[in-house]
Short mmCIF file of C-alpha atoms and ligand atoms in Angstrom, two decimals:
data_model
loop_
_atom_site.label_atom_id
_atom_site.label_comp_id
_atom_site.label_asym_id
_atom_site.label_seq_id
_atom_site.Cartn_x
_atom_site.Cartn_y
_atom_site.Cartn_z
CA MET A 167 -8.62 -11.94 20.76
CA MET A 168 -6.53 -14.00 18.34
CA SER A 169 -3.12 -12.40 18.07
CA ASP A 170 -0.90 -15.04 16.57
CA LYS A 171 -2.65 -16.36 13.52
CA PRO A 172 -0.21 -18.08 11.16
CA ALA A 173 0.50 -17.00 7.59
CA GLY A 174 -2.10 -18.15 5.10
CA ASP A 175 -4.84 -17.81 7.70
CA ALA A 176 -8.20 -17.56 5.92
CA GLY A 177 -9.24 -14.55 8.04
CA PHE A 178 -6.19 -12.58 6.97
CA ASP A 179 -6.61 -13.66 3.35
CA ARG A 180 -10.15 -12.29 3.35
CA GLN A 181 -9.07 -9.05 5.04
CA ARG A 182 -6.33 -8.64 2.45
CA GLU A 183 -8.86 -9.04 -0.37
CA GLN A 184 -11.03 -6.41 1.29
CA LEU A 185 -8.06 -4.07 1.54
CA VAL A 186 -7.40 -4.45 -2.18
CA ALA A 187 -11.08 -3.78 -2.93
CA ARG A 188 -10.94 -0.60 -0.80
CA LEU A 189 -7.78 0.56 -2.58
CA ARG A 190 -9.44 -0.04 -5.94
CA ALA A 191 -12.44 2.02 -4.79
CA GLN A 192 -9.99 4.75 -3.75
CA ARG A 193 -8.81 4.86 -7.36
CA ILE A 194 -5.59 2.92 -7.18
CA ALA A 195 -5.72 1.96 -10.84
CA SER A 196 -2.60 -0.10 -11.42
CA GLU A 197 -3.52 -3.79 -11.49
CA ARG A 198 0.16 -4.63 -11.00
CA VAL A 199 0.28 -2.62 -7.78
CA LEU A 200 -2.99 -4.12 -6.54
CA ALA A 201 -1.71 -7.62 -7.29
CA ALA A 202 1.51 -6.95 -5.37
CA ILE A 203 -0.50 -5.81 -2.34
CA ALA A 204 -2.79 -8.82 -2.70
CA ALA A 205 0.28 -11.07 -2.59
CA THR A 206 1.91 -9.51 0.49
CA PRO A 207 0.79 -10.60 3.97
CA ARG A 208 0.98 -7.33 5.96
CA GLU A 209 0.24 -9.22 9.19
CA LEU A 210 3.75 -10.69 9.09
CA PHE A 211 5.35 -7.23 9.04
CA VAL A 212 3.70 -5.88 12.21
CA PRO A 213 4.45 -6.85 15.82
CA PRO A 214 2.53 -10.05 16.74
CA GLU A 215 0.25 -8.26 19.21
CA LEU A 216 -0.88 -5.86 16.47
CA ARG A 217 -1.74 -8.51 13.88
CA PRO A 218 -5.49 -8.10 14.44
CA LEU A 219 -5.02 -4.49 13.22
CA ALA A 220 -2.84 -5.38 10.23
CA TYR A 221 -5.53 -4.61 7.63
CA ASP A 222 -6.88 -1.42 9.15
CA ASP A 223 -5.87 1.52 7.01
CA ASN A 224 -3.44 2.90 9.57
CA ALA A 225 0.26 3.26 10.15
CA LEU A 226 1.28 0.99 13.06
CA PRO A 227 4.23 1.11 15.45
CA ILE A 228 7.15 -1.24 14.79
CA ALA A 229 10.50 -1.53 16.64
CA ALA A 230 12.91 1.38 17.23
CA GLY A 231 10.08 3.93 17.55
CA GLN A 232 9.32 3.71 13.81
CA THR A 233 6.14 2.90 11.88
CA ILE A 234 4.95 0.68 9.05
CA SER A 235 3.19 3.02 6.63
CA GLN A 236 -0.56 3.15 6.11
CA PRO A 237 -1.67 0.78 3.30
CA THR A 238 -3.24 3.61 1.29
CA VAL A 239 0.02 5.55 1.40
CA VAL A 240 2.02 2.47 0.36
CA ALA A 241 -0.36 2.00 -2.57
CA VAL A 242 -0.19 5.65 -3.65
CA MET A 243 3.60 5.81 -3.41
CA THR A 244 4.10 2.51 -5.17
CA GLU A 245 1.80 3.56 -7.99
CA ALA A 246 3.58 6.93 -8.23
CA LEU A 247 6.92 5.14 -8.66
CA ARG A 248 5.75 3.35 -11.86
CA VAL A 249 7.99 0.35 -11.35
CA GLU A 250 8.58 -1.84 -14.39
CA PRO A 251 9.46 -5.55 -14.36
CA ASN A 252 13.07 -4.81 -15.25
CA SER A 253 13.51 -1.92 -12.80
CA HIS A 254 16.41 -1.82 -10.36
CA VAL A 255 14.95 -0.06 -7.32
CA LEU A 256 16.42 1.67 -4.27
CA GLU A 257 14.25 2.11 -1.19
CA ILE A 258 15.36 4.33 1.70
CA GLY A 259 13.82 3.36 5.05
CA THR A 260 13.29 -0.41 5.11
CA GLY A 261 11.37 -0.29 8.40
CA SER A 262 9.30 -3.47 8.60
CA GLY A 263 10.19 -4.55 5.05
CA TYR A 264 6.56 -4.39 3.86
CA GLN A 265 7.14 -1.79 1.16
CA ALA A 266 10.29 -3.64 0.08
CA ALA A 267 8.28 -6.86 -0.31
CA ILE A 268 5.76 -5.07 -2.51
CA LEU A 269 8.52 -3.54 -4.63
CA ALA A 270 10.09 -7.00 -4.93
CA HIS A 271 6.92 -8.27 -6.61
CA LEU A 272 7.05 -5.48 -9.17
CA ALA A 273 10.75 -5.05 -9.89
CA ARG A 274 13.76 -7.03 -11.04
CA SER A 275 15.78 -6.13 -7.96
CA VAL A 276 15.43 -4.03 -4.83
CA VAL A 277 18.10 -2.53 -2.59
CA SER A 278 16.70 -1.22 0.69
CA VAL A 279 18.64 0.80 3.27
CA GLU A 280 17.72 1.10 6.95
CA VAL A 281 19.54 3.02 9.64
CA HIS A 282 18.35 0.84 12.57
CA PRO A 283 20.11 -2.56 12.51
CA GLU A 284 17.32 -4.33 14.42
CA LEU A 285 14.75 -3.25 11.84
CA ALA A 286 16.99 -4.35 8.97
CA GLU A 287 17.44 -7.72 10.68
CA GLY A 288 13.70 -8.16 11.26
CA ALA A 289 12.91 -7.22 7.65
CA ARG A 290 15.48 -9.67 6.28
CA ARG A 291 13.92 -12.41 8.37
CA VAL A 292 10.35 -11.83 7.14
CA LEU A 293 11.47 -11.46 3.52
CA ALA A 294 13.34 -14.78 3.78
CA THR A 295 10.28 -16.45 5.34
CA LEU A 296 8.28 -15.33 2.31
CA GLY A 297 10.91 -16.68 -0.07
CA ILE A 298 11.61 -13.21 -1.50
CA GLU A 299 15.11 -13.32 -2.96
CA ASN A 300 15.44 -10.16 -5.03
CA VAL A 301 15.75 -7.75 -2.09
CA GLU A 302 19.02 -6.79 -0.41
CA VAL A 303 18.69 -5.00 2.93
CA HIS A 304 21.64 -2.88 4.06
CA VAL A 305 22.28 -0.99 7.28
CA GLY A 306 23.44 2.57 6.75
CA ASP A 307 22.57 6.21 6.22
CA GLY A 308 20.21 6.03 3.26
CA SER A 309 20.10 9.82 2.95
CA LEU A 310 23.36 9.21 1.07
CA GLY A 311 21.78 6.45 -1.02
CA TRP A 312 23.62 3.18 -1.61
CA PRO A 313 26.30 3.95 -4.21
CA ASP A 314 27.60 0.36 -4.44
CA ALA A 315 24.53 -0.82 -6.38
CA ALA A 316 23.89 2.42 -8.37
CA PRO A 317 22.61 3.53 -10.81
CA TYR A 318 18.96 2.83 -10.04
CA ASP A 319 15.91 3.11 -12.31
CA ARG A 320 13.61 4.05 -9.43
CA ILE A 321 14.24 5.43 -5.94
CA LEU A 322 11.59 5.55 -3.21
CA VAL A 323 12.17 7.35 0.08
CA THR A 324 9.76 6.30 2.83
CA ALA A 325 10.71 8.96 5.38
CA ALA A 326 10.25 12.74 5.25
CA ALA A 327 13.25 14.66 3.91
CA PRO A 328 13.93 18.41 4.30
CA GLU A 329 14.77 18.62 0.61
CA ILE A 330 15.67 16.29 -2.24
CA PRO A 331 18.82 14.46 -1.11
CA ALA A 332 21.47 15.27 -3.73
CA ALA A 333 23.13 11.86 -3.46
CA LEU A 334 19.90 10.17 -4.52
CA LEU A 335 19.68 12.15 -7.76
CA ASP A 336 23.33 11.27 -8.42
CA GLN A 337 22.43 7.58 -8.13
CA LEU A 338 19.34 7.74 -10.35
CA ARG A 339 19.99 6.77 -13.97
CA PRO A 340 19.57 9.91 -16.11
CA GLN A 341 17.19 8.48 -18.69
CA PRO A 342 13.49 8.81 -19.58
CA GLY A 343 11.35 6.75 -17.20
CA SER A 344 13.70 7.12 -14.25
CA ARG A 345 11.89 8.37 -11.18
CA LEU A 346 12.49 9.42 -7.59
CA VAL A 347 9.54 9.64 -5.20
CA VAL A 348 10.17 11.32 -1.84
CA PRO A 349 8.03 12.98 0.83
CA ILE A 350 9.41 16.49 1.35
CA GLY A 351 8.52 18.42 4.45
CA GLY A 352 8.66 18.69 8.21
CA ARG A 353 6.64 17.30 11.08
CA ASP A 354 3.49 19.27 10.26
CA PHE A 355 3.33 19.19 6.52
CA GLN A 356 4.86 17.03 3.81
CA SER A 357 4.06 16.59 0.19
CA LEU A 358 4.97 13.81 -2.14
CA VAL A 359 7.49 14.96 -4.71
CA ALA A 360 8.27 13.06 -7.90
CA VAL A 361 11.43 13.79 -9.87
CA THR A 362 11.74 12.55 -13.45
CA TRP A 363 14.25 12.89 -16.27
CA GLU A 364 12.75 14.92 -19.10
CA ASN A 365 14.54 16.50 -22.06
CA GLY A 366 17.93 16.21 -20.43
CA GLU A 367 17.08 17.56 -16.98
CA TRP A 368 15.51 16.58 -13.69
CA VAL A 369 11.96 17.88 -13.32
CA GLU A 370 10.18 18.05 -9.95
CA ARG A 371 6.44 17.77 -9.45
CA ARG A 372 4.59 18.08 -6.19
CA GLY A 373 1.71 15.73 -5.39
CA GLY A 374 -0.60 15.16 -2.46
CA SER A 375 0.17 15.54 1.22
CA VAL A 376 1.47 12.67 3.34
CA ARG A 377 2.80 12.12 6.84
CA PHE A 378 6.01 10.22 7.49
CA VAL A 379 8.56 9.86 10.28
CA PRO A 380 11.70 11.95 9.65
CA LEU A 381 14.55 10.94 7.40
CA ARG A 382 17.67 11.12 9.59
CA GLY A 383 21.31 11.20 8.59
CA GLU A 384 23.47 13.60 6.67
CA ALA A 385 20.80 14.79 4.20
CA GLY A 386 17.93 14.26 6.64
CA TRP A 387 16.42 16.16 9.55
CA SER A 388 18.34 16.81 12.75
CA ASP A 389 16.39 16.20 15.94
CA THR A 390 16.12 19.90 16.77
CA GLU A 391 15.13 21.02 13.29
CA TRP A 392 12.42 18.36 13.17
CA SER A 393 11.02 19.11 16.60
CA THR A 394 11.02 22.86 16.12
CA ARG A 395 8.85 22.16 13.08
CA ARG A 396 10.88 24.30 10.79
CA HIS A 397 9.12 24.54 7.47
CA PRO A 398 11.35 23.27 4.70
CA PHE A 399 10.01 25.05 1.68
CA SER A 400 11.81 28.28 2.56
CA ARG A 401 15.08 26.61 1.70
CA TRP A 402 13.79 24.39 -1.04
CA ARG A 403 14.97 25.43 -4.47
CA ARG A 404 12.19 24.60 -6.90
CA LYS A 405 14.14 24.99 -10.09
CA HIS A 406 11.64 23.71 -12.59
CA ASN A 407 8.25 24.50 -11.14
CA PRO A 408 6.51 27.84 -11.62
N1 LIG B 190 9.04 1.46 4.34
C1 LIG B 190 8.80 1.06 5.72
C2 LIG B 190 8.31 2.18 6.60
C3 LIG B 190 9.30 3.25 6.74
S1 LIG B 190 9.27 4.17 8.25
C4 LIG B 190 7.87 -0.11 5.80
O1 LIG B 190 7.37 -0.57 4.77
O2 LIG B 190 7.64 -0.60 6.92
C5 LIG B 190 10.77 5.07 7.90
C6 LIG B 190 12.02 4.27 8.11
O3 LIG B 190 13.11 5.05 7.67
C7 LIG B 190 12.28 3.95 9.58
O4 LIG B 190 12.46 2.58 9.73
C8 LIG B 190 13.56 4.72 9.87
O5 LIG B 190 14.41 4.07 10.79
C9 LIG B 190 14.20 4.79 8.50
N2 LIG B 190 15.19 5.85 8.33
C10 LIG B 190 15.15 7.12 8.78
N3 LIG B 190 16.24 7.80 8.37
C11 LIG B 190 16.99 6.92 7.66
C12 LIG B 190 18.24 7.02 6.97
N4 LIG B 190 18.94 8.16 6.96
N5 LIG B 190 18.70 5.94 6.34
C13 LIG B 190 18.01 4.77 6.35
N6 LIG B 190 16.81 4.62 6.98
C14 LIG B 190 16.31 5.69 7.62
#
C-alpha cells in the first residue's frame, strides 16, 4: 500500500475531485466552498500512514488524541459560516489545520487557536508548505476566543461546547452578516448552532446534528462532565427561539 505519496499526486487529485462531486451531490451548493475544498490537499493534514484514507468521508485521528473532521462536516460548517472575501475569521480548534486552510481560501484573514502546542506547530508547518499566508495559529484556550485580533466577522468553533461561549459573542462584530457557528452538546448529542446579528440582537438557530471532540478550557467541558454525558440543553438559555 502506498502511504507516502507526495503532494500533487495524480491519484490524490482524482480522489479530491471525486470528493467534491460527492459533496455537490449531497447538496453543498456554494461554489466558493466547493472550490476551496478542491484546492486543499487533505492528505497533507493527516498522519502519513493514513494518507490512503484521506478522501474517505470520515474523521481521522491526528496527534494529541484529536481528530480531523469528516469532509462532509467541514463542508456543511464552512457553508453555514457564509464567509465573504473580506471576512476576518476566528477558528477555535486548529487541530490539523485543514479547516483553517479552507477558511484561508475564502476569507481575508484567519486567526486559529489550538490548545495543544504540537498540533498548532504541525498545522503551521503544513500551512507554510502550502504557501498559505493569511492564517495565524496561536496556542491558547480558545474557549475565551482571541481578543488581540478581535472583532471578527465570522467565528467557527470546531469542538463541542456545553453552551455558547460568552467571550466569543463579545469578540464577534455586532453587525448584520456577522455569524458564529458552534456545535453545542455533549458526548452523545450535539447540534450545530448559528448565531447572527439581527435587528440589534443576537439570534440563535439550531441546525443539524454533528459529532465533535469536546471543547476544553474555561468555557468548555470538564473531563468529568463530558464523560458523565451530562446533557447540556438543561442549562442552555435559548433566549430567542420558541
Ligand atoms: N478544525 C480541526 C479539527 C478540530 S478537532 C481540523 O480541521 O483538523 C478539535 C480541536 O479543538 C482539537 O485539536 C482540540 O485540541 C481543540 N481544542 C479543544 N478545546 C480547545 C480550546 N479550549 N482551545 C483551543 N483548542 C481547543
